[in-house]
Coordinates of C-alpha atoms and ligand atoms in Angstrom, one line a residue:
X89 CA 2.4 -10.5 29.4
X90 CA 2.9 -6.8 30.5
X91 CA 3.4 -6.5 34.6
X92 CA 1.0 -3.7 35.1
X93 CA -1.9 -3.9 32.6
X94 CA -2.9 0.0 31.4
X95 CA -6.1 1.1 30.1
X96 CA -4.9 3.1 27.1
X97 CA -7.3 5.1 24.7
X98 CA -5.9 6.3 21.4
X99 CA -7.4 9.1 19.3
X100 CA -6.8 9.9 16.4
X101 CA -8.3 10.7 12.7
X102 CA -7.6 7.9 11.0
X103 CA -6.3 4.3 11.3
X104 CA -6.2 1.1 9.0
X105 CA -7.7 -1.0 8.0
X106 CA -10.7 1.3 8.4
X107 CA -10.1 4.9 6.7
X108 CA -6.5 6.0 5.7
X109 CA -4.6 8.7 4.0
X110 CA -1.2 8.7 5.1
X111 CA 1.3 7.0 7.4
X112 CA -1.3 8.2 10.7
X113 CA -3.2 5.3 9.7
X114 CA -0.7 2.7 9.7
X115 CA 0.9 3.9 12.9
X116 CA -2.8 3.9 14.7
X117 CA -3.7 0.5 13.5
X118 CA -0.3 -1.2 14.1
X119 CA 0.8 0.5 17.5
X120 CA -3.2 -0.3 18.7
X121 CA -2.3 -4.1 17.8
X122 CA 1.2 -4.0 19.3
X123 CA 0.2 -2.9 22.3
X124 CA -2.7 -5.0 22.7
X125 CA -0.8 -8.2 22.3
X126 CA 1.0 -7.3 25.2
X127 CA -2.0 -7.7 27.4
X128 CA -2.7 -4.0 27.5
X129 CA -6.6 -2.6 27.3
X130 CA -6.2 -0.9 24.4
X131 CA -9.2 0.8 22.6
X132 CA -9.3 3.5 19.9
X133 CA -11.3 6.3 19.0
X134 CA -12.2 7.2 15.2
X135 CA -15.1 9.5 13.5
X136 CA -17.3 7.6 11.4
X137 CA -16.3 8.5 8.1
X138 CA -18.6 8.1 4.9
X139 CA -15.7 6.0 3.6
X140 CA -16.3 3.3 6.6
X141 CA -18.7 0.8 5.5
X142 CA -20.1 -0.5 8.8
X143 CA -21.2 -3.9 7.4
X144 CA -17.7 -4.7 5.9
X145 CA -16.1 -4.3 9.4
X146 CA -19.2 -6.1 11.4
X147 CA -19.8 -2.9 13.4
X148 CA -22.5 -2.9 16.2
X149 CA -24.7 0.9 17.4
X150 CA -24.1 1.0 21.0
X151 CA -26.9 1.8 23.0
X152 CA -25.2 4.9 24.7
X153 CA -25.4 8.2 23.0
X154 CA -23.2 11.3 23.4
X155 CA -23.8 15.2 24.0
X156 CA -21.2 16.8 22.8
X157 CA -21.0 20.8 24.1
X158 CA -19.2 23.1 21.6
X159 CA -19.6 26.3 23.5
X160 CA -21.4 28.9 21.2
X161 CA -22.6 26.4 18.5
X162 CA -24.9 24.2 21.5
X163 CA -24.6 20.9 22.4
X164 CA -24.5 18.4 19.4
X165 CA -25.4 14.6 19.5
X166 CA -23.6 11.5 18.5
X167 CA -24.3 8.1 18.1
X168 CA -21.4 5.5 18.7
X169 CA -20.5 2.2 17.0
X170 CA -18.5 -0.2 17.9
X171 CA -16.1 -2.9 16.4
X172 CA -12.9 -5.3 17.2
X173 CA -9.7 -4.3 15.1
X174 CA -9.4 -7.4 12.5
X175 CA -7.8 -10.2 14.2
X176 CA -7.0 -8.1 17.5
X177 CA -8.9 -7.3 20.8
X178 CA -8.6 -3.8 20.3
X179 CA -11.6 -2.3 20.6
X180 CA -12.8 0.6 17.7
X181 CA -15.4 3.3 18.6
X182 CA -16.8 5.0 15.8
X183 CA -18.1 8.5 16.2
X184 CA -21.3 9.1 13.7
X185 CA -22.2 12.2 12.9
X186 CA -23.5 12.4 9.8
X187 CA -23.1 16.5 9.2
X188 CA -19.4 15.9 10.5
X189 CA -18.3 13.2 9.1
X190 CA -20.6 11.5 6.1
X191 CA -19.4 13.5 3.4
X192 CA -17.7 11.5 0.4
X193 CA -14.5 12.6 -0.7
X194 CA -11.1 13.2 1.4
X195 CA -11.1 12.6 4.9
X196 CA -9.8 16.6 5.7
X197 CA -10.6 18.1 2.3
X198 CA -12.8 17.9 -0.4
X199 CA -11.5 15.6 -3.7
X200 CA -10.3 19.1 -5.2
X201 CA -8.0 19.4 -2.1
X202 CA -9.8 22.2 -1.1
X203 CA -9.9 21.3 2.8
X204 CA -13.0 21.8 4.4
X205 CA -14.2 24.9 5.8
X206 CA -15.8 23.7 8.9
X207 CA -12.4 21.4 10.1
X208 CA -11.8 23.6 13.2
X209 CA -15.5 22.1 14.3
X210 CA -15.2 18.9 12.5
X211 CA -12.5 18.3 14.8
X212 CA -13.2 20.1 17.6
X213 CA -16.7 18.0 18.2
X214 CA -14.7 14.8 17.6
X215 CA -12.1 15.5 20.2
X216 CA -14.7 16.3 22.8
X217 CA -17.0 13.5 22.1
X218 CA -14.0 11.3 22.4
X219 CA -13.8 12.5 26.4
X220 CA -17.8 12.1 26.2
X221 CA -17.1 8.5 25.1
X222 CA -15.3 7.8 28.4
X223 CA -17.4 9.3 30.6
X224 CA -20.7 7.5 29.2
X225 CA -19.5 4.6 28.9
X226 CA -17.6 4.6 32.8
X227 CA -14.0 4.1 31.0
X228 CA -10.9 5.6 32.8
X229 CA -8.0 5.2 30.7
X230 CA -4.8 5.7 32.7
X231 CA -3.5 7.3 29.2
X232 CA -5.3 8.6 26.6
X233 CA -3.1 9.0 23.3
X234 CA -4.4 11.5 21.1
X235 CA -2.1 12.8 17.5
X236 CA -1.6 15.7 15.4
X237 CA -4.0 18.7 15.8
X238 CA -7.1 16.6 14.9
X239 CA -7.2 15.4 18.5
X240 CA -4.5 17.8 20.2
X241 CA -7.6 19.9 21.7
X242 CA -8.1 16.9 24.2
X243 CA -5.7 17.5 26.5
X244 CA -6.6 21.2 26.6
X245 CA -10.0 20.0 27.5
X246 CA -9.0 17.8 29.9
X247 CA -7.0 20.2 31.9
X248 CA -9.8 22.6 31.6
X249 CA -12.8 21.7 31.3
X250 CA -13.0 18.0 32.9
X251 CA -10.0 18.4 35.3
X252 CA -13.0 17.7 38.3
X253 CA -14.7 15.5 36.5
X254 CA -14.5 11.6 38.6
X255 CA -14.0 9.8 35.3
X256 CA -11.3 11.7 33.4
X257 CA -10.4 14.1 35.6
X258 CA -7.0 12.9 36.6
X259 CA -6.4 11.5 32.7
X260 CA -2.4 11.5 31.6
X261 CA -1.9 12.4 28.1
X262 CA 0.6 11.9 25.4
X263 CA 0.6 13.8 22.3
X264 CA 2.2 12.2 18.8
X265 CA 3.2 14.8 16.6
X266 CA 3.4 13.4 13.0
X267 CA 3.8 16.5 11.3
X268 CA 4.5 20.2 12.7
X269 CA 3.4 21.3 9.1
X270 CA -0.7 20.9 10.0
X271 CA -1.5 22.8 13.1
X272 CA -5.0 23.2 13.3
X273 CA -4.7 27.1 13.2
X274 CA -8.3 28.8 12.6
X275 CA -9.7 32.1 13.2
X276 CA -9.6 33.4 17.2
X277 CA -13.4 32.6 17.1
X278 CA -12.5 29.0 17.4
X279 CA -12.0 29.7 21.0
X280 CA -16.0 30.3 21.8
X281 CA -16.3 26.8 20.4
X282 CA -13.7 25.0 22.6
X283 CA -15.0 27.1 25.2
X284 CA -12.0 27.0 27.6
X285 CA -12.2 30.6 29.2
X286 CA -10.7 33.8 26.3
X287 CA -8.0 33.6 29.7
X288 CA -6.4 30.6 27.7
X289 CA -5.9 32.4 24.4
X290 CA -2.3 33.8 24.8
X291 CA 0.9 33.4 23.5
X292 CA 2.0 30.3 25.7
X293 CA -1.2 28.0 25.3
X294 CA -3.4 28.6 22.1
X295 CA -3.1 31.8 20.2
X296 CA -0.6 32.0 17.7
X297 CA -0.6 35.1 15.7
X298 CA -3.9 36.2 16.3
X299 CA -5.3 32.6 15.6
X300 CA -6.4 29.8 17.9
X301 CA -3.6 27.0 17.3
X302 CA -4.9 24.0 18.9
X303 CA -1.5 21.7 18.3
X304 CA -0.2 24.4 20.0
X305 CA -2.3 23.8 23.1
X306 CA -2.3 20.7 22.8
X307 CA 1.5 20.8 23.5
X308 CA 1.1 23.0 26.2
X309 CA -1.4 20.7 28.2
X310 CA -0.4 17.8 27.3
X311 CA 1.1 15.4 30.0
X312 CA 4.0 13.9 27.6
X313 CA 4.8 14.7 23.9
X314 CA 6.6 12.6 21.3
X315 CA 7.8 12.6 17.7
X316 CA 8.2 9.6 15.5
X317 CA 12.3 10.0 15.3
X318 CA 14.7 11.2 17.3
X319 CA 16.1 13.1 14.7
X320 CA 12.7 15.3 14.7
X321 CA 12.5 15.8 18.1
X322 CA 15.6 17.7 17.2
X323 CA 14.7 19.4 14.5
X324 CA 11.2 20.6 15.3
X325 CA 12.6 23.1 18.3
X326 CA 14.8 25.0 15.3
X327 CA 12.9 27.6 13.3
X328 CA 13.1 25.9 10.8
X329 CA 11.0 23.0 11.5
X330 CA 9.0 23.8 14.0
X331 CA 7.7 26.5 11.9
X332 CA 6.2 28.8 14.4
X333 CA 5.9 26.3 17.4
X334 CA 9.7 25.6 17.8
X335 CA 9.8 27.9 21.4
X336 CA 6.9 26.6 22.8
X337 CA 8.9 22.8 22.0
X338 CA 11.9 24.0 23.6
X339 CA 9.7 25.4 27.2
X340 CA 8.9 21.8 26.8
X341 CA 12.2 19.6 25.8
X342 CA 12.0 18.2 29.0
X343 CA 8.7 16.1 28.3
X344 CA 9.8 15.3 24.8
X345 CA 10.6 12.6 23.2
X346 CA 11.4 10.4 20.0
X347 CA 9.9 6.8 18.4
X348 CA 10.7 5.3 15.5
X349 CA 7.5 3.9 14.0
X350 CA 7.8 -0.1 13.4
X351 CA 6.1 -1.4 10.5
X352 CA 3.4 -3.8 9.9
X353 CA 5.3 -6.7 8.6
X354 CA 1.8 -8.9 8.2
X355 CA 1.0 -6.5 5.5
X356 CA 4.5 -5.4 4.4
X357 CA 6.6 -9.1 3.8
X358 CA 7.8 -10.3 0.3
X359 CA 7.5 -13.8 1.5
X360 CA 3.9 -13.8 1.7
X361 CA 2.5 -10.9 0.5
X362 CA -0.5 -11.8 -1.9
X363 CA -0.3 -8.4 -3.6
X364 CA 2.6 -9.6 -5.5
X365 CA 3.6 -11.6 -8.8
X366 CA 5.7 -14.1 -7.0
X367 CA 6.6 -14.1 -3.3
X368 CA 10.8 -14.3 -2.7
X369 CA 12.5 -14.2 0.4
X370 CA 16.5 -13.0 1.3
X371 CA 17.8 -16.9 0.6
X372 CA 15.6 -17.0 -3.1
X373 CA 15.3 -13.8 -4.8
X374 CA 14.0 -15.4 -7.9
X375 CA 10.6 -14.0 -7.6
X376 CA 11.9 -10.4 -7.2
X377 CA 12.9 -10.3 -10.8
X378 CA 9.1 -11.7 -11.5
X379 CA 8.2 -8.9 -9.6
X380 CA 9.7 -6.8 -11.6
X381 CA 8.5 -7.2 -15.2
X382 CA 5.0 -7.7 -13.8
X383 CA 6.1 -3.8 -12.3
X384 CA 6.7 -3.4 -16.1
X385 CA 3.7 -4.8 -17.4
X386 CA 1.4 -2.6 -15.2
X387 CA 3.5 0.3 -15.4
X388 CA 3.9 0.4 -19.3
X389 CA 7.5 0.1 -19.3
X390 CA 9.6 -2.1 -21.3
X391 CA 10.2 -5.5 -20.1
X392 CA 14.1 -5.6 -19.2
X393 CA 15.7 -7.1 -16.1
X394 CA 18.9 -5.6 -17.0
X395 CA 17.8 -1.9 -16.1
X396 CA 17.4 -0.1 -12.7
X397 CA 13.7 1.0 -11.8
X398 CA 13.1 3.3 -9.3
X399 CA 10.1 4.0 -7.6
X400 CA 8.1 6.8 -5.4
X401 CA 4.9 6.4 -4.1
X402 CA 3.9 9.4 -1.9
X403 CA 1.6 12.2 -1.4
X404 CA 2.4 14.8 -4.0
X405 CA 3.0 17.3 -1.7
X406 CA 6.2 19.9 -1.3
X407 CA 6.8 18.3 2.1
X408 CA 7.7 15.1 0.1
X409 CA 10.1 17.1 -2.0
X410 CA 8.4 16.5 -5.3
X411 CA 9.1 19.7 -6.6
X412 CA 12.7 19.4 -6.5
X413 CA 12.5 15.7 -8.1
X414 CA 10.8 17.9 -10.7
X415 CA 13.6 19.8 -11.0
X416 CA 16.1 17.5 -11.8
X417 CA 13.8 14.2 -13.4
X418 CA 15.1 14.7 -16.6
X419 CA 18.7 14.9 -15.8
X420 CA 18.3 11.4 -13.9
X421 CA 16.0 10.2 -17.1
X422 CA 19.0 11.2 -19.5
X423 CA 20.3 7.8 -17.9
X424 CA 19.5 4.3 -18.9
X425 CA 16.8 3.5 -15.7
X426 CA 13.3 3.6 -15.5
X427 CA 10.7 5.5 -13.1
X428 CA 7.4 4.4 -11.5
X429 CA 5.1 6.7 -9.7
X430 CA 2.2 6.8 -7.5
X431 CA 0.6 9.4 -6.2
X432 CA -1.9 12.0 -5.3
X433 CA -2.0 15.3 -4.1
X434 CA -1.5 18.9 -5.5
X435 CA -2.9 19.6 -8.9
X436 CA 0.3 20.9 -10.8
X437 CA 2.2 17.6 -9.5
X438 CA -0.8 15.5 -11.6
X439 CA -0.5 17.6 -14.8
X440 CA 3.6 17.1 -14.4
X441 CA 4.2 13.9 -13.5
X442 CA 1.0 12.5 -15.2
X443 CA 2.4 13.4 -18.3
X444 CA 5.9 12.4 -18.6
X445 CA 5.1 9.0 -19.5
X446 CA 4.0 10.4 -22.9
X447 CA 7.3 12.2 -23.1
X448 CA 9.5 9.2 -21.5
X449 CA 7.6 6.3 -23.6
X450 CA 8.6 2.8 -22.1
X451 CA 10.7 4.3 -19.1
X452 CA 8.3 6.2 -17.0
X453 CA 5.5 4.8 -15.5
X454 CA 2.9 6.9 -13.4
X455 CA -0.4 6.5 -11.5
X456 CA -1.9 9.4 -10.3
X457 CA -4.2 8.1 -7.7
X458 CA -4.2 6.1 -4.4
X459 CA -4.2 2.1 -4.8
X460 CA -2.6 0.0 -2.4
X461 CA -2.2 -3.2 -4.7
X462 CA 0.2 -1.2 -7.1
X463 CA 2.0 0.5 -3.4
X464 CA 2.8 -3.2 -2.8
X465 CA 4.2 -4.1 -6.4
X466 CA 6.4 -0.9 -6.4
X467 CA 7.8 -2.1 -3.6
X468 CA 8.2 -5.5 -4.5
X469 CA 9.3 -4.8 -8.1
X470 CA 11.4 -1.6 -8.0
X471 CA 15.1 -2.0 -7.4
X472 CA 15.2 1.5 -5.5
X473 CA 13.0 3.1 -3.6
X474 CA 13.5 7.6 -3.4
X475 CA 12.0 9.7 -1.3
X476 CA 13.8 13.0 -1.6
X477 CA 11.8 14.8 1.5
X478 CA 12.3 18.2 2.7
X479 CA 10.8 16.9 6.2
X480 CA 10.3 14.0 7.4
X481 CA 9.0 12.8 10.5
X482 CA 9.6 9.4 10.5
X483 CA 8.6 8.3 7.2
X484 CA 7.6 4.4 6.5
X485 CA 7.9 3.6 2.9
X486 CA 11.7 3.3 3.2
X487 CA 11.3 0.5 6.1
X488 CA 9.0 -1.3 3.6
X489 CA 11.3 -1.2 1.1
X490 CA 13.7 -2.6 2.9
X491 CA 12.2 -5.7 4.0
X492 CA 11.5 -5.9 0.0
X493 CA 14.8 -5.8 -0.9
X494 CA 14.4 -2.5 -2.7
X495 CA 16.8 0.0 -1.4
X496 CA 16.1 3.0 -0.4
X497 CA 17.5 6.6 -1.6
X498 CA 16.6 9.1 0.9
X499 CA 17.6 12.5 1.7
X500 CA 19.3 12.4 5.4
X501 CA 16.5 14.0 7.5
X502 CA 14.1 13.3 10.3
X503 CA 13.3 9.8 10.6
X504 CA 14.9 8.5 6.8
X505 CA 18.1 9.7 8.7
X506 CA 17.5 7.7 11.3
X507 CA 16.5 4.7 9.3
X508 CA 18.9 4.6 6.6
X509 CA 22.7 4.2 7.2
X510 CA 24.9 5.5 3.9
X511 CA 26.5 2.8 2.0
X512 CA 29.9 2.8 2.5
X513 CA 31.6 1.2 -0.5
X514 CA 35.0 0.6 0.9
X515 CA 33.7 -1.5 4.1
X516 CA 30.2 -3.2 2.0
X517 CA 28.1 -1.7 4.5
X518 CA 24.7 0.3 4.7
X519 CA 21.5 0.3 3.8
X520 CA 20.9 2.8 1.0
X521 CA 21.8 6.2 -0.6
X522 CA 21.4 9.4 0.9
X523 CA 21.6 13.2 0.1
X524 CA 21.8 16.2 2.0
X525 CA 21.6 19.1 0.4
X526 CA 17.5 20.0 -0.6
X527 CA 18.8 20.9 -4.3
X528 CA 18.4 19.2 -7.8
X529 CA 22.2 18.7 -7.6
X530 CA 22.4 16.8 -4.2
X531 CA 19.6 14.9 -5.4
X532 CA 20.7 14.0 -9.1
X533 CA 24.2 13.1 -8.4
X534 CA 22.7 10.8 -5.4
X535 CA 20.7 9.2 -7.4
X536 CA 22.9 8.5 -10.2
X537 CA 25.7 7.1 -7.8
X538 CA 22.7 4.7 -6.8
X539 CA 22.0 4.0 -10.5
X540 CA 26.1 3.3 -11.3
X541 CA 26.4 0.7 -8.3
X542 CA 23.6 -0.8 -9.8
X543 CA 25.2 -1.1 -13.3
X544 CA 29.1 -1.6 -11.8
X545 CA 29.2 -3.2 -8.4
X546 CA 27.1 -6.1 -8.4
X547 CA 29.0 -7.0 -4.9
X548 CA 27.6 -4.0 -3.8
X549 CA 24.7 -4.0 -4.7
X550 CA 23.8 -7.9 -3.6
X551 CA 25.1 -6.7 0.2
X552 CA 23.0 -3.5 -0.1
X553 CA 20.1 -6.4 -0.6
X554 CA 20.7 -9.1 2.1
X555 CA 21.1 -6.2 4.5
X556 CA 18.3 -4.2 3.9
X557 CA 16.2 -7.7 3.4
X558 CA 17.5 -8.9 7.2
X559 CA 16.8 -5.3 9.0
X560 CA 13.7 -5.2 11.1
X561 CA 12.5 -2.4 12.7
X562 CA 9.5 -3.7 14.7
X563 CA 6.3 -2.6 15.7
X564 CA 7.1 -4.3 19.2
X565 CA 10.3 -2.3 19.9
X566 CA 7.9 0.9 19.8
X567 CA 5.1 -0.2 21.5
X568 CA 7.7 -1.5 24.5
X569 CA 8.9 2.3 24.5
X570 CA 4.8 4.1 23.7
X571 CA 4.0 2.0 27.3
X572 CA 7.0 3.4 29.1
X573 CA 5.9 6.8 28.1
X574 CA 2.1 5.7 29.4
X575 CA 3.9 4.7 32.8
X576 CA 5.7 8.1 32.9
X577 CA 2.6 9.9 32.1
X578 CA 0.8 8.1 34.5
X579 CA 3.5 8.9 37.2
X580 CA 3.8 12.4 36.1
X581 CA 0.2 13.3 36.4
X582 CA -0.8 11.3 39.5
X583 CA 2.6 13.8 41.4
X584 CA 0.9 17.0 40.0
X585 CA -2.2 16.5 41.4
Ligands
ADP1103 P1 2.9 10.4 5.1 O1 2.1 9.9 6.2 O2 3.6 11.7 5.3 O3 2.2 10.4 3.8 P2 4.5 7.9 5.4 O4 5.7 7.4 4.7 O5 4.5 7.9 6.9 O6 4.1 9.4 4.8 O7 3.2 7.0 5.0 C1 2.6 7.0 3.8 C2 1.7 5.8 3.7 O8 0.7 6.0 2.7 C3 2.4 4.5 3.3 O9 1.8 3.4 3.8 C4 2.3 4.6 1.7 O10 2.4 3.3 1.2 C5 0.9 5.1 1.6 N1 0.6 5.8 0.4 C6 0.9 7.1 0.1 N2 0.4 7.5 -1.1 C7 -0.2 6.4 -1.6 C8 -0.8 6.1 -2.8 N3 -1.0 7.0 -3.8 N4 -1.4 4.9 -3.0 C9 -1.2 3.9 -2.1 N5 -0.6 4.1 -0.9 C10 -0.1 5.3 -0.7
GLC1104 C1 3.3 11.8 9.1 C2 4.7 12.0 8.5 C3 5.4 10.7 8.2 C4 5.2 9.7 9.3 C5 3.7 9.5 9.5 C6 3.4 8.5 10.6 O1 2.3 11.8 8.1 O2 4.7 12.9 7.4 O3 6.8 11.0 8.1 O4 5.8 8.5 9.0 O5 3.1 10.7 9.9 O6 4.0 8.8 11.8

């Protein structure tokens, strides 16, 4: 049990098991968990997506309601619902505004991709009804967590708006910034919305080129801020990363800092995943080669144990590096090996990749689409596992692979640098492959020295295995280091004011 017991409250736009599009999800339902299990009050904040069905998650109306101001637009209403996190006593309010937030399709963007015209307000109203939340419902968190841009508009709020208010008014914050891609830049109008005084818009808190950047104020007002690697903490105050944002990171190094996400390894564990053909563990690998022609089987791909398969699953976005696969896929396919992939995400990427399968009959397989069940067998059943980012944050599907004995060929940024340690032949140590240049070159000849240790140095390729099967990197470790940053915070926040 945890000496001093914090009342945390964690925002954000998505988290599993509810609603999830990307690694946000795992990382909100995992670290909520953690941290709960140490004896911390943990509860978390979520809109009420159409894609949450209520009944499946035994979720309860509460009997409070919320007014939500949004400056020029009025004051909007909100019911709120509650729920327990499966098998936790994390506590899951659901904001339910049905203009907001019951549309089907995507989560931020409609199931073109298109994303939705109104997200500035989307998110804007769910960030203020999360401080709302608190107030009806007498809750003083000693931190409140929020991530991304979705939610970076709380602290901003906080400092503003509520900084006299008894409940929330003295509130630390800590900001996770997942990705310094999505910023929640919208028009200057934005600001009549938020409401926060036109005083705020300049080039140190929220406008960014004319626009209202709420990540951007969100890291000016926010008590703490962290990254999910180390290795991005570094990278996002260059240019080059912190696309646009990387001075405002550097006024603020001093508050910043890096965690490695853990991973779930309830859901993500070959010896008793029921996603898979067979379970296997480190000591009986027998059911990995099960694994792998039932890969086959659903995949399309000619049953052989004898040939390396690779696999991706991954939005099919640039940031994942998809274009420069692309690039250089049929180079790697000249090579005995097969290819699985899943994925969704831009259009061109679906009309590629969903047709080389008819070109590469028996060696590539390809889902375009999102399915959990067939994340789990690629995992299980591939014998490598690439993801050739051109930024990473942190990045979890190399950790899962790992634990899956499916190793991992990354290119060496953000958190896959952190994770992954080269193999170095001469010594037999390491845990995968890794590139560095962001070219088809790098990435072909990395990949084929992956595919020829495969073929010519079983030794190597069996240490590669019981290493990457016996590395752990647990959701514990980070939620030991998110509740020193809640302390801090705290400590921080209590001195300023
Ligand atoms: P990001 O959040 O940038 O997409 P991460 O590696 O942090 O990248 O997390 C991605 C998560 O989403 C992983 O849990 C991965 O298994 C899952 N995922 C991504 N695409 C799909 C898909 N098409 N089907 C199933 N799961 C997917
Ligand atoms: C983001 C990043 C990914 C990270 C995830 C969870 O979506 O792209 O690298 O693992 O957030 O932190």
């Amino acid at each position: 049990m945890v000496e001093t017991k914090l009342k945390i409250l964690i925002v954000a736009s998505e988290a599993a098991p509810y609603v999830k599009e990307g690694g946000l999800a795992d990382v909100t339902g995992a670290l909520s968990a953690a941290l709960s299990f140490m004896g911390h009050d943990v509860r978390v904040v979520l809109p009420l997506y159409f894609q949450i069905d209520p009944k499946e998650f035994n979720l309860t109306e509460c009997k409070e309601t919320l007014s939500v101001p949004m400056g020029v637009i009025g004051t909007l209403g909100a019911s709120i619902m509650e729920g327990k996190m499966p098998g936790t006593k994390v506590t899951v309010y659901f904001i339910e505004n049905e203009y907001f937030f019951g549309r089907p399709g995507g989560l931020y963007s409609t199931v073109d991709g298109e994303g939705y015209m109104d997200n500035d307000n989307r998110f804007t109203f769910f960030s203020r009804a999360a401080i709302e939340l608190c107030r009806v419902l007498h809750f003083k968190p000693d931190c409140i967590h929020v991530n991304d841009w979705h939610t970076a508009a709380i602290p901003v709020f906080l400092n503003i708006s509520y900084k006299d208010d008894p409940i929330v008014g003295n509130c630390a914050t800590l900001l996770t910034i997942h990705n310094m891609q999505h910023q929640g830049e919208f028009y200057e109008g934005l600001m009549d919305v938020l409401d926060v005084g036109w005083e705020h818009f300049h080039y140190l808190e929220l406008e960014r080129d004319g626009k209202t950047n709420l990540l951007k104020g969100g890291i000016y007002h926010s008590t703490l801020i962290n990254t999910v690697s180390e290795s991005y903490v570094r990278e996002i105050q260059t240019p080059e990363f912190g696309i646009n944002l990387d001075g405002v990171l550097r006024d603020r190094s001093a508050d910043l800092y890096g965690i490695i996400n853990g991973v779930d390894y309830d859901t993500w564990n070959p010896e008793t995943d029921l996603l898979i053909a067979k379970n296997y563990s480190v000591d009986n690998l027998a059911g990995k080669a099960l694994c792998k022609a039932d890969l086959q089987r659903s995949f399309g791909l000619y049953e052989r144990p004898d040939v390396p398969i690779i696999g991706l699953v991954t939005r099919l976005v640039k940031q994942k590096g998809i274009d420069v696969l692309a690039e250089t896929i049929y180079g790697i396919l000249e090579h005995d090996v097969q290819i699985v992939l899943l994925g969704t995400g831009e259009v061109w990427a679906h009309f590629f990749f969903g047709d080389m399968p008819n070109q590469y009959k028996g060696k590539f397989g390809c889902y375009i689409g999102y399915d959990n069940t067939l994340a789990h067998k690629i995992e299980a059943g591939s014998d490598f596992f690439l993801m050739p980012s051109r930024f990473e944050p942190c990045g979890l599907n190399q950790m899962y692979s790992m634990r899956y004995g499916t190793i991992p060929i990354v290119r060496a940024i953000g958190g896959l640098n952190d994770t992954v340690e080269n193999l170095n032949e001469a010594d037999n140590t390491g845990t995968g492959f890794k590139s560095y240049d962001l070219t088809a070159d790098a990435l072909r000849n990395t990949t084929l020295w992956a595919i020829n240790i495969y073929y010519n140095r079983k030794d190597l390729m069996y240490g590669l295995i019981k290493r990457t099967m016996n590395k752990r990197f647990t959701w514990d470790a980070a939620a030991r280091q998110y509740e020193k940053l809640y302390l801090k915070a705290k400590s921080q926040n209590i001195s300023c004011s």
